[in-house]
Short mmCIF file of C-alpha atoms and ligand atoms in Angstrom, two decimals:
data_model
loop_
_atom_site.label_atom_id
_atom_site.label_comp_id
_atom_site.label_asym_id
_atom_site.label_seq_id
_atom_site.Cartn_x
_atom_site.Cartn_y
_atom_site.Cartn_z
CA MET A 1 25.44 -7.16 13.24
CA PHE A 2 24.31 -9.77 15.76
CA GLU A 3 25.95 -11.25 18.86
CA ALA A 4 25.15 -14.47 20.60
CA THR A 5 25.06 -13.23 24.17
CA LEU A 6 22.05 -12.78 26.42
CA ASP A 7 23.22 -9.22 27.08
CA PHE A 8 23.06 -8.45 23.39
CA ALA A 9 19.51 -9.84 23.17
CA LYS A 10 18.43 -7.79 26.18
CA ALA A 11 19.96 -4.63 24.69
CA GLN A 12 18.04 -5.29 21.46
CA ASP A 13 14.84 -5.43 23.48
CA GLN A 14 15.72 -2.23 25.26
CA GLN A 15 16.09 -0.48 21.87
CA ASP A 16 12.89 -1.99 20.46
CA GLU A 17 10.25 0.73 20.11
CA LEU A 18 7.52 -1.94 20.13
CA ARG A 19 8.73 -3.63 23.32
CA ASP A 20 5.78 -2.44 25.49
CA PHE A 21 3.23 -4.33 23.36
CA ARG A 22 4.42 -7.59 24.99
CA ALA A 23 2.82 -6.55 28.30
CA ARG A 24 -0.55 -6.32 26.58
CA PHE A 25 -0.73 -10.10 26.05
CA TYR A 26 -1.26 -13.01 28.48
CA PHE A 27 1.44 -15.67 28.40
CA PRO A 28 0.78 -19.24 29.49
CA GLN A 29 3.05 -20.19 32.41
CA HIS A 30 5.73 -22.86 32.65
CA GLU A 31 7.43 -23.51 36.00
CA GLY A 32 6.58 -20.06 37.27
CA ARG A 33 7.59 -18.03 34.24
CA ASP A 34 6.18 -17.05 30.82
CA VAL A 35 6.57 -19.75 28.22
CA TYR A 36 8.66 -18.98 25.19
CA TYR A 37 5.67 -18.69 22.89
CA PHE A 38 6.50 -19.29 19.22
CA CYS A 39 3.08 -20.49 18.10
CA GLY A 40 1.44 -17.23 16.99
CA ASN A 41 1.28 -18.77 13.51
CA SER A 42 -1.20 -21.30 14.88
CA LEU A 43 -3.07 -19.47 17.67
CA GLY A 44 -2.08 -15.97 18.74
CA LEU A 45 -1.96 -15.06 22.44
CA GLN A 46 -4.86 -13.40 24.19
CA PRO A 47 -4.62 -9.60 24.27
CA ARG A 48 -5.54 -7.83 27.45
CA GLY A 49 -8.97 -6.25 27.12
CA VAL A 50 -10.63 -9.23 25.43
CA ALA A 51 -12.65 -10.25 28.48
CA GLU A 52 -13.81 -6.66 28.98
CA ALA A 53 -14.80 -6.28 25.32
CA LEU A 54 -16.76 -9.53 25.43
CA MET A 55 -18.45 -8.57 28.66
CA ARG A 56 -19.45 -5.22 27.16
CA GLU A 57 -21.48 -7.08 24.55
CA VAL A 58 -22.91 -9.49 27.08
CA GLU A 59 -23.96 -6.50 29.16
CA HIS A 60 -25.30 -4.74 26.07
CA TRP A 61 -27.53 -7.73 25.36
CA ARG A 62 -28.68 -7.89 28.99
CA ARG A 63 -29.57 -4.22 29.01
CA TYR A 64 -31.07 -3.73 25.59
CA GLY A 65 -32.28 -7.11 24.40
CA VAL A 66 -33.18 -6.85 20.71
CA GLU A 67 -32.68 -3.08 20.79
CA GLY A 68 -28.94 -3.81 21.03
CA HIS A 69 -28.92 -3.96 17.24
CA PHE A 70 -29.40 -0.18 17.18
CA GLU A 71 -28.50 1.10 20.66
CA GLY A 72 -25.16 2.08 22.17
CA GLU A 73 -21.76 3.00 20.74
CA MET A 74 -21.34 -0.16 18.75
CA PRO A 75 -24.80 -1.27 17.60
CA TRP A 76 -24.75 -4.85 16.37
CA PHE A 77 -26.47 -3.92 13.10
CA HIS A 78 -23.20 -2.30 12.06
CA TYR A 79 -20.77 -4.40 14.08
CA HIS A 80 -18.77 -5.76 11.15
CA LYS A 81 -17.99 -2.19 10.13
CA PHE A 82 -16.11 -1.58 13.35
CA LEU A 83 -13.47 -4.03 12.13
CA GLN A 84 -13.29 -2.91 8.52
CA GLU A 85 -10.77 -0.10 8.39
CA GLN A 86 -8.24 -1.88 10.59
CA SER A 87 -8.53 -5.06 8.50
CA ALA A 88 -8.12 -3.07 5.32
CA ALA A 89 -4.97 -1.42 6.69
CA ILE A 90 -3.48 -4.85 7.55
CA VAL A 91 -3.93 -6.30 4.06
CA GLY A 92 -3.39 -3.15 2.02
CA ALA A 93 -6.91 -2.59 0.86
CA GLN A 94 -9.53 0.10 0.65
CA PRO A 95 -12.15 -0.23 3.39
CA ASP A 96 -14.90 -1.16 0.92
CA GLU A 97 -12.79 -4.04 -0.37
CA VAL A 98 -12.88 -5.80 2.99
CA VAL A 99 -15.45 -7.47 5.18
CA VAL A 100 -15.16 -9.65 8.28
CA MET A 101 -17.60 -12.58 8.29
CA ASN A 102 -17.92 -16.34 8.76
CA THR A 103 -14.80 -18.49 8.97
CA LEU A 104 -11.98 -19.04 6.55
CA THR A 105 -12.88 -22.21 4.67
CA THR A 106 -16.44 -21.07 4.38
CA ASN A 107 -15.30 -17.84 2.78
CA LEU A 108 -12.90 -19.66 0.48
CA HIS A 109 -15.93 -21.54 -0.88
CA LEU A 110 -18.01 -18.37 -1.20
CA MET A 111 -15.20 -16.69 -3.14
CA MET A 112 -14.83 -19.68 -5.42
CA VAL A 113 -18.53 -19.56 -6.13
CA SER A 114 -17.91 -16.09 -7.65
CA PHE A 115 -14.37 -16.46 -9.00
CA TYR A 116 -14.14 -20.10 -10.04
CA ARG A 117 -16.43 -20.09 -13.04
CA PRO A 118 -15.21 -22.91 -15.24
CA SER A 119 -16.50 -23.02 -18.77
CA GLY A 120 -15.42 -24.78 -21.96
CA LYS A 121 -11.73 -25.33 -22.10
CA ARG A 122 -11.05 -23.02 -19.14
CA TYR A 123 -11.85 -25.11 -16.05
CA LYS A 124 -8.62 -25.72 -14.16
CA VAL A 125 -7.38 -24.46 -10.85
CA LEU A 126 -3.63 -23.99 -10.38
CA MET A 127 -2.31 -24.12 -6.81
CA GLU A 128 0.84 -24.81 -4.83
CA ALA A 129 1.61 -28.48 -4.12
CA GLY A 130 1.33 -29.06 -0.36
CA ALA A 131 -1.27 -26.39 0.24
CA PHE A 132 -3.02 -26.46 3.61
CA PRO A 133 -5.39 -29.47 3.60
CA SER A 134 -8.56 -27.44 4.07
CA ASP A 135 -7.74 -25.57 0.87
CA GLN A 136 -7.04 -28.79 -0.98
CA TYR A 137 -10.40 -30.26 0.14
CA ALA A 138 -12.22 -27.04 -0.70
CA VAL A 139 -10.79 -27.00 -4.24
CA GLU A 140 -11.32 -30.72 -4.73
CA SER A 141 -14.98 -30.45 -3.78
CA GLN A 142 -15.49 -27.35 -5.90
CA VAL A 143 -14.15 -28.95 -9.04
CA ARG A 144 -16.26 -32.06 -8.40
CA TRP A 145 -19.31 -29.92 -7.82
CA HIS A 146 -18.81 -28.41 -11.27
CA GLY A 147 -18.55 -31.94 -12.70
CA TYR A 148 -14.76 -32.25 -13.14
CA GLN A 149 -12.21 -34.72 -11.75
CA PRO A 150 -9.60 -33.28 -9.31
CA ASP A 151 -6.74 -35.21 -10.96
CA ASP A 152 -7.52 -33.45 -14.19
CA ALA A 153 -8.83 -30.07 -13.05
CA ILE A 154 -6.29 -29.28 -10.30
CA VAL A 155 -2.79 -28.37 -11.41
CA GLU A 156 -0.17 -28.34 -8.64
CA VAL A 157 3.17 -26.56 -8.85
CA ALA A 158 5.86 -28.37 -6.89
CA PRO A 159 9.41 -27.39 -5.93
CA ARG A 160 12.21 -28.67 -8.16
CA PRO A 161 13.78 -32.00 -7.11
CA GLY A 162 16.05 -31.42 -4.15
CA GLU A 163 14.46 -28.05 -3.33
CA GLU A 164 11.97 -27.31 -0.58
CA THR A 165 10.31 -24.15 -1.82
CA LEU A 166 8.94 -22.76 -5.10
CA ARG A 167 10.65 -20.47 -7.49
CA THR A 168 8.47 -17.61 -8.70
CA GLU A 169 9.69 -18.23 -12.26
CA ASP A 170 8.45 -21.82 -12.08
CA ILE A 171 5.03 -20.67 -10.82
CA VAL A 172 4.80 -18.10 -13.63
CA GLU A 173 5.97 -20.63 -16.19
CA ALA A 174 3.30 -23.11 -15.06
CA ILE A 175 0.62 -20.45 -15.31
CA GLU A 176 1.72 -19.60 -18.82
CA ARG A 177 1.97 -23.24 -19.85
CA HIS A 178 -1.60 -24.00 -18.75
CA GLY A 179 -2.74 -20.59 -20.04
CA ASP A 180 -6.25 -20.70 -21.35
CA GLU A 181 -7.13 -23.87 -19.42
CA LEU A 182 -6.96 -21.97 -16.14
CA ALA A 183 -10.07 -20.51 -14.55
CA LEU A 184 -8.41 -19.74 -11.23
CA VAL A 185 -4.97 -19.44 -9.71
CA LEU A 186 -5.29 -20.04 -5.96
CA PHE A 187 -2.27 -19.81 -3.72
CA GLY A 188 -1.46 -19.45 -0.07
CA GLY A 189 0.14 -16.16 0.86
CA VAL A 190 2.65 -17.75 3.19
CA ASN A 191 2.82 -21.52 3.00
CA TYR A 192 1.93 -23.05 6.36
CA TYR A 193 4.59 -25.75 6.20
CA THR A 194 7.66 -24.09 4.67
CA GLY A 195 6.93 -20.53 5.71
CA GLN A 196 7.56 -19.36 2.13
CA PHE A 197 5.97 -15.98 1.29
CA PHE A 198 4.97 -16.06 -2.34
CA ASP A 199 5.24 -13.16 -4.75
CA LEU A 200 1.53 -12.40 -4.89
CA GLU A 201 1.95 -9.51 -7.29
CA ALA A 202 3.84 -11.60 -9.85
CA ILE A 203 1.42 -14.52 -9.50
CA THR A 204 -1.58 -12.21 -9.91
CA ALA A 205 -0.08 -10.55 -12.98
CA ALA A 206 0.69 -13.94 -14.60
CA ALA A 207 -2.83 -15.21 -13.87
CA HIS A 208 -4.39 -12.09 -15.41
CA ARG A 209 -2.17 -12.32 -18.48
CA VAL A 210 -3.67 -15.72 -19.30
CA GLY A 211 -7.21 -14.62 -18.43
CA ALA A 212 -7.57 -16.41 -15.08
CA HIS A 213 -8.62 -14.99 -11.71
CA ALA A 214 -6.10 -14.80 -8.85
CA GLY A 215 -7.15 -15.58 -5.27
CA PHE A 216 -5.12 -16.09 -2.13
CA ASP A 217 -5.52 -17.77 1.26
CA LEU A 218 -3.75 -15.38 3.60
CA ALA A 219 -4.17 -17.41 6.82
CA HIS A 220 -0.40 -17.24 7.41
CA ALA A 221 0.15 -13.85 5.84
CA ALA A 222 -2.39 -11.49 7.40
CA GLY A 223 -0.72 -9.67 10.29
CA ASN A 224 2.61 -11.28 9.38
CA VAL A 225 3.89 -9.69 6.17
CA LEU A 226 3.24 -6.44 4.35
CA LEU A 227 0.43 -6.87 1.87
CA ARG A 228 -0.86 -4.51 -0.81
CA LEU A 229 -3.79 -6.44 -2.19
CA HIS A 230 -5.38 -3.47 -3.87
CA ASP A 231 -2.25 -2.36 -5.70
CA TRP A 232 -1.33 -5.90 -6.64
CA ASN A 233 -4.71 -6.24 -8.34
CA VAL A 234 -5.60 -9.45 -6.47
CA ASP A 235 -9.15 -10.55 -7.30
CA PHE A 236 -9.99 -11.97 -3.90
CA ALA A 237 -8.38 -13.07 -0.68
CA VAL A 238 -9.46 -14.72 2.53
CA TRP A 239 -7.79 -15.10 5.88
CA CYS A 240 -8.50 -16.21 9.44
CA SER A 241 -8.01 -14.00 12.48
CA TYR A 242 -6.94 -16.47 15.19
CA LYS A 243 -3.36 -16.93 13.99
CA TYR A 244 -1.22 -13.79 13.77
CA LEU A 245 -4.32 -11.67 14.37
CA ASN A 246 -4.95 -13.01 17.89
CA SER A 247 -8.73 -13.12 17.91
CA GLY A 248 -9.02 -16.43 19.73
CA PRO A 249 -10.15 -19.96 18.75
CA GLY A 250 -12.59 -20.05 15.86
CA GLY A 251 -12.25 -16.29 15.35
CA PRO A 252 -13.91 -14.79 12.33
CA SER A 253 -12.44 -14.56 8.84
CA GLY A 254 -11.64 -11.60 6.65
CA VAL A 255 -12.44 -11.35 2.95
CA PHE A 256 -10.99 -9.07 0.29
CA VAL A 257 -12.71 -8.45 -3.06
CA HIS A 258 -10.98 -6.03 -5.38
CA GLU A 259 -12.58 -2.68 -6.06
CA ARG A 260 -13.01 -3.54 -9.73
CA TRP A 261 -15.62 -6.12 -8.72
CA ALA A 262 -17.37 -3.74 -6.35
CA ASP A 263 -20.08 -2.65 -8.78
CA ARG A 264 -20.72 -5.98 -10.35
CA PRO A 265 -24.05 -7.14 -8.91
CA ASP A 266 -24.24 -9.56 -11.85
CA LEU A 267 -21.27 -11.54 -10.47
CA PRO A 268 -22.73 -14.92 -9.39
CA ARG A 269 -22.68 -15.46 -5.68
CA PHE A 270 -24.43 -17.23 -2.85
CA ALA A 271 -26.47 -14.52 -1.22
CA GLY A 272 -27.99 -13.83 2.18
CA TRP A 273 -29.85 -10.93 3.72
CA TRP A 274 -26.75 -9.29 5.24
CA GLY A 275 -25.30 -8.84 1.75
CA HIS A 276 -28.44 -7.09 0.63
CA ASP A 277 -28.55 -3.31 0.30
CA GLU A 278 -28.73 -2.24 3.93
CA SER A 279 -30.95 0.74 3.29
CA VAL A 280 -33.78 -1.61 2.30
CA ARG A 281 -32.69 -4.76 4.15
CA PHE A 282 -35.62 -4.64 6.58
CA LEU A 283 -38.23 -4.12 3.95
CA MET A 284 -37.94 -7.90 3.61
CA GLN A 285 -38.68 -7.85 -0.11
CA LYS A 286 -37.89 -10.21 -2.93
CA GLY A 287 -35.02 -9.53 -5.33
CA PHE A 288 -31.47 -9.63 -3.98
CA ARG A 289 -29.55 -6.38 -4.54
CA PRO A 290 -25.97 -6.70 -3.20
CA MET A 291 -24.24 -4.06 -1.17
CA ARG A 292 -21.35 -2.43 -2.96
CA GLY A 293 -17.97 -4.15 -2.46
CA ALA A 294 -17.00 -7.01 -0.21
CA ALA A 295 -19.99 -6.33 2.05
CA GLY A 296 -22.20 -7.72 -0.76
CA TRP A 297 -20.92 -11.23 0.00
CA GLN A 298 -22.17 -11.28 3.56
CA LEU A 299 -24.76 -13.88 4.40
CA SER A 300 -25.70 -13.42 8.01
CA ASN A 301 -25.78 -10.81 10.73
CA ALA A 302 -22.53 -10.23 12.57
CA GLN A 303 -21.13 -12.79 15.02
CA VAL A 304 -20.74 -10.19 17.71
CA PHE A 305 -19.22 -12.41 20.38
CA ALA A 306 -16.52 -13.56 17.98
CA MET A 307 -15.88 -10.11 16.56
CA ALA A 308 -15.49 -8.33 19.89
CA PRO A 309 -12.13 -10.02 20.67
CA HIS A 310 -11.07 -9.60 17.08
CA LYS A 311 -11.59 -5.85 17.32
CA VAL A 312 -9.42 -5.63 20.41
CA SER A 313 -6.50 -7.19 18.53
CA LEU A 314 -7.09 -5.23 15.33
CA ASP A 315 -6.92 -2.01 17.25
CA ILE A 316 -3.56 -3.09 18.69
CA PHE A 317 -2.27 -3.78 15.22
CA VAL A 318 -3.28 -0.32 14.04
CA GLU A 319 -1.53 1.20 17.04
CA ALA A 320 1.68 -0.73 16.41
CA GLY A 321 1.48 -0.33 12.61
CA MET A 322 2.27 -3.05 10.12
CA GLU A 323 5.39 -1.29 8.80
CA ARG A 324 6.97 -1.13 12.26
CA LEU A 325 5.91 -4.68 13.05
CA ARG A 326 7.39 -6.00 9.83
CA ALA A 327 10.67 -4.11 10.35
CA LYS A 328 11.04 -5.70 13.80
CA SER A 329 9.94 -9.08 12.47
CA VAL A 330 12.64 -9.19 9.80
CA ARG A 331 15.26 -8.52 12.46
CA LEU A 332 13.83 -10.88 15.07
CA THR A 333 13.56 -13.81 12.65
CA GLY A 334 16.95 -12.85 11.23
CA TYR A 335 18.42 -13.12 14.71
CA LEU A 336 16.99 -16.57 15.22
CA GLU A 337 18.31 -17.69 11.82
CA TRP A 338 21.71 -16.25 12.65
CA LEU A 339 21.86 -18.06 15.98
CA ILE A 340 20.87 -21.34 14.39
CA HIS A 341 23.54 -21.00 11.69
CA ARG A 342 26.03 -20.41 14.46
CA LEU A 343 24.96 -23.60 16.24
CA ASN A 344 25.40 -25.45 12.98
CA GLU A 345 29.04 -24.34 12.83
CA GLU A 346 29.71 -26.52 15.89
CA GLN A 347 27.57 -29.40 14.70
CA ASP A 348 25.55 -29.25 11.53
CA ARG A 349 22.16 -30.62 12.49
CA PHE A 350 19.41 -28.02 12.08
CA ARG A 351 18.21 -27.38 8.58
CA ILE A 352 15.96 -24.39 7.91
CA ILE A 353 13.71 -25.07 4.92
CA THR A 354 12.21 -21.57 4.97
CA PRO A 355 13.67 -19.27 2.32
CA ALA A 356 16.69 -17.21 3.51
CA GLU A 357 15.61 -13.96 1.81
CA PRO A 358 13.46 -11.86 4.15
CA GLN A 359 11.12 -10.85 1.32
CA ALA A 360 10.37 -14.55 0.68
CA ARG A 361 9.28 -15.36 4.18
CA GLY A 362 7.32 -14.02 7.15
CA CYS A 363 8.34 -14.51 10.76
CA GLN A 364 8.12 -18.30 10.80
CA LEU A 365 11.12 -20.58 10.37
CA SER A 366 10.54 -24.28 9.64
CA ILE A 367 13.28 -26.48 10.98
CA THR A 368 14.08 -30.09 10.28
CA THR A 369 16.69 -32.13 12.05
CA GLY A 370 17.32 -35.46 10.35
CA HIS A 371 14.80 -37.96 11.59
CA MET A 372 14.79 -36.41 15.06
CA GLY A 373 12.10 -33.80 14.34
CA ARG A 374 9.48 -35.25 16.61
CA LYS A 375 12.01 -35.71 19.43
CA LEU A 376 13.25 -32.14 19.07
CA TYR A 377 9.66 -30.95 19.27
CA GLU A 378 8.98 -32.92 22.47
CA TYR A 379 12.19 -31.71 24.02
CA LEU A 380 11.32 -28.06 23.34
CA ILE A 381 7.79 -28.45 24.77
CA ALA A 382 9.25 -30.10 27.91
CA ASN A 383 11.49 -27.05 28.29
CA GLY A 384 8.76 -24.46 28.25
CA VAL A 385 8.89 -23.55 24.52
CA VAL A 386 5.54 -23.49 22.73
CA CYS A 387 6.05 -24.35 19.05
CA ASP A 388 4.47 -26.92 16.85
CA TRP A 389 5.14 -30.04 14.86
CA ARG A 390 3.82 -30.68 11.39
CA GLU A 391 3.92 -34.00 9.63
CA PRO A 392 6.01 -35.32 8.06
CA ASN A 393 9.09 -33.67 9.56
CA VAL A 394 9.12 -30.08 10.56
CA VAL A 395 9.21 -28.03 13.77
CA ARG A 396 7.70 -24.62 13.15
CA VAL A 397 8.70 -21.61 15.26
CA ALA A 398 7.29 -18.14 14.76
CA PRO A 399 8.79 -15.22 16.63
CA VAL A 400 5.95 -12.70 16.50
CA PRO A 401 6.97 -9.06 16.57
CA LEU A 402 4.00 -7.92 18.68
CA TYR A 403 4.84 -9.96 21.74
CA ASN A 404 8.08 -11.94 21.22
CA SER A 405 11.36 -10.56 22.38
CA PHE A 406 14.96 -10.98 21.30
CA GLU A 407 15.47 -12.58 24.69
CA ASP A 408 12.81 -15.24 23.79
CA VAL A 409 14.68 -15.96 20.60
CA TRP A 410 17.98 -16.19 22.47
CA HIS A 411 16.50 -18.75 24.89
CA LEU A 412 15.14 -20.82 22.02
CA ALA A 413 18.58 -20.94 20.45
CA ARG A 414 20.13 -21.82 23.85
CA LEU A 415 17.73 -24.75 24.15
CA LEU A 416 18.42 -25.87 20.59
CA GLY A 417 22.11 -25.84 21.33
CA ALA A 418 21.58 -28.07 24.38
CA PHE A 419 19.43 -30.62 22.51
CA SER A 420 21.10 -33.98 22.38
CA SER A 421 19.66 -36.34 19.83
C1 LIG B 1 -5.24 -22.26 9.36
C2 LIG B 1 -5.60 -22.45 7.97
C3 LIG B 1 -6.90 -22.78 7.59
C4 LIG B 1 -7.94 -23.09 8.62
O1 LIG B 1 -9.24 -22.95 8.14
P1 LIG B 1 -10.50 -22.69 9.07
O2 LIG B 1 -11.62 -22.65 8.15
O3 LIG B 1 -10.25 -21.38 9.82
O4 LIG B 1 -10.57 -23.79 10.08
C5 LIG B 1 -7.18 -22.86 6.24
N1 LIG B 1 -6.27 -22.61 5.31
C6 LIG B 1 -5.02 -22.26 5.62
C7 LIG B 1 -3.97 -21.97 4.57
C8 LIG B 1 -4.65 -22.17 6.97
O5 LIG B 1 -3.38 -21.89 7.29
#
């Protein structure tokens, strides 16, 4: 199915129907050529058109001043809505279930205000061991804020001894075991360290069976894997847009709240004027009345200068289509994995801790190499590869289907093969 030659990689690129999207991104340069960029899981590349989109808003402000809220093709009053349908398509939601606002950790807190409602015996949060630190701190501080101790109120599910990733059956078993103590099951979509893509549908179903809410941090999943948040019955999800979604540093976050919570104004929340019924927002009256759906969690008016680049990238995603992107991604990452296995036949030194089944991972592979991880990372950087290093011992590489090529992957494997530890 695969071959290890550069000619084969180039032929794959020729046949790739998404190959032209690469030219729509700016690549940093290394010794006069594009770097081999495998860091889209951390910060996506800049799409062409971002500067123009930003300048349009700067110009809009210059021309209209405050009237910019209501003038022009994309009046700021409605700006978040220009990102809504594309975001919904990416995470498998109905448009009303999604809103773009704030930043990721902020939104995680806002969602926990509504969906982590400990009472009586039911006060625990179940999450994956080794979750991204921001999520750990957010949960720790939430349980303390409700008067509980993290050691008691946070239940972590860890891999079995000798294993690197979690088995769905173990996650489900843990949910069932803690049953009516659980107020919330909060998982990553794709774990940032191992690259494991969890079975969100099974986790959600298990959480609901025991009467807990199910929420997900999709920072590493949105724009990476196929998601069907609505059909999976997920209660809420949050994600950032600067990783796979290429919106630039500090880009805004997306929020999903399932339709079945759309008409529940009684659901406790921290409110602000932008979540208030927009038809009467400017009457400036007392008595918060939330907008229907996810929009009812907004606090503030749209961060237009952060959303303009995000819209550019979202439009590219819609054009490429998540299904096509995912199909290419499975093959592209599969090629890298195949090439690494082949290198290991000569000398067994690269261990991939990411699951081997395509449905249990996104595009990222996490590689360890004995105690030489840090050295391998430095060697790759010196040779024009952009990837990253995560403590304690992993090099993460993410071939992104929008702008990475089979040729990029081939060069990465060539460099791995030439690494001498
Ligand atoms: C990247 C990432 C974050 C970052 O949070 P910000 O609030 O955007 O700084 C949080 N959680 C996870 C799982 C991440 O991967």
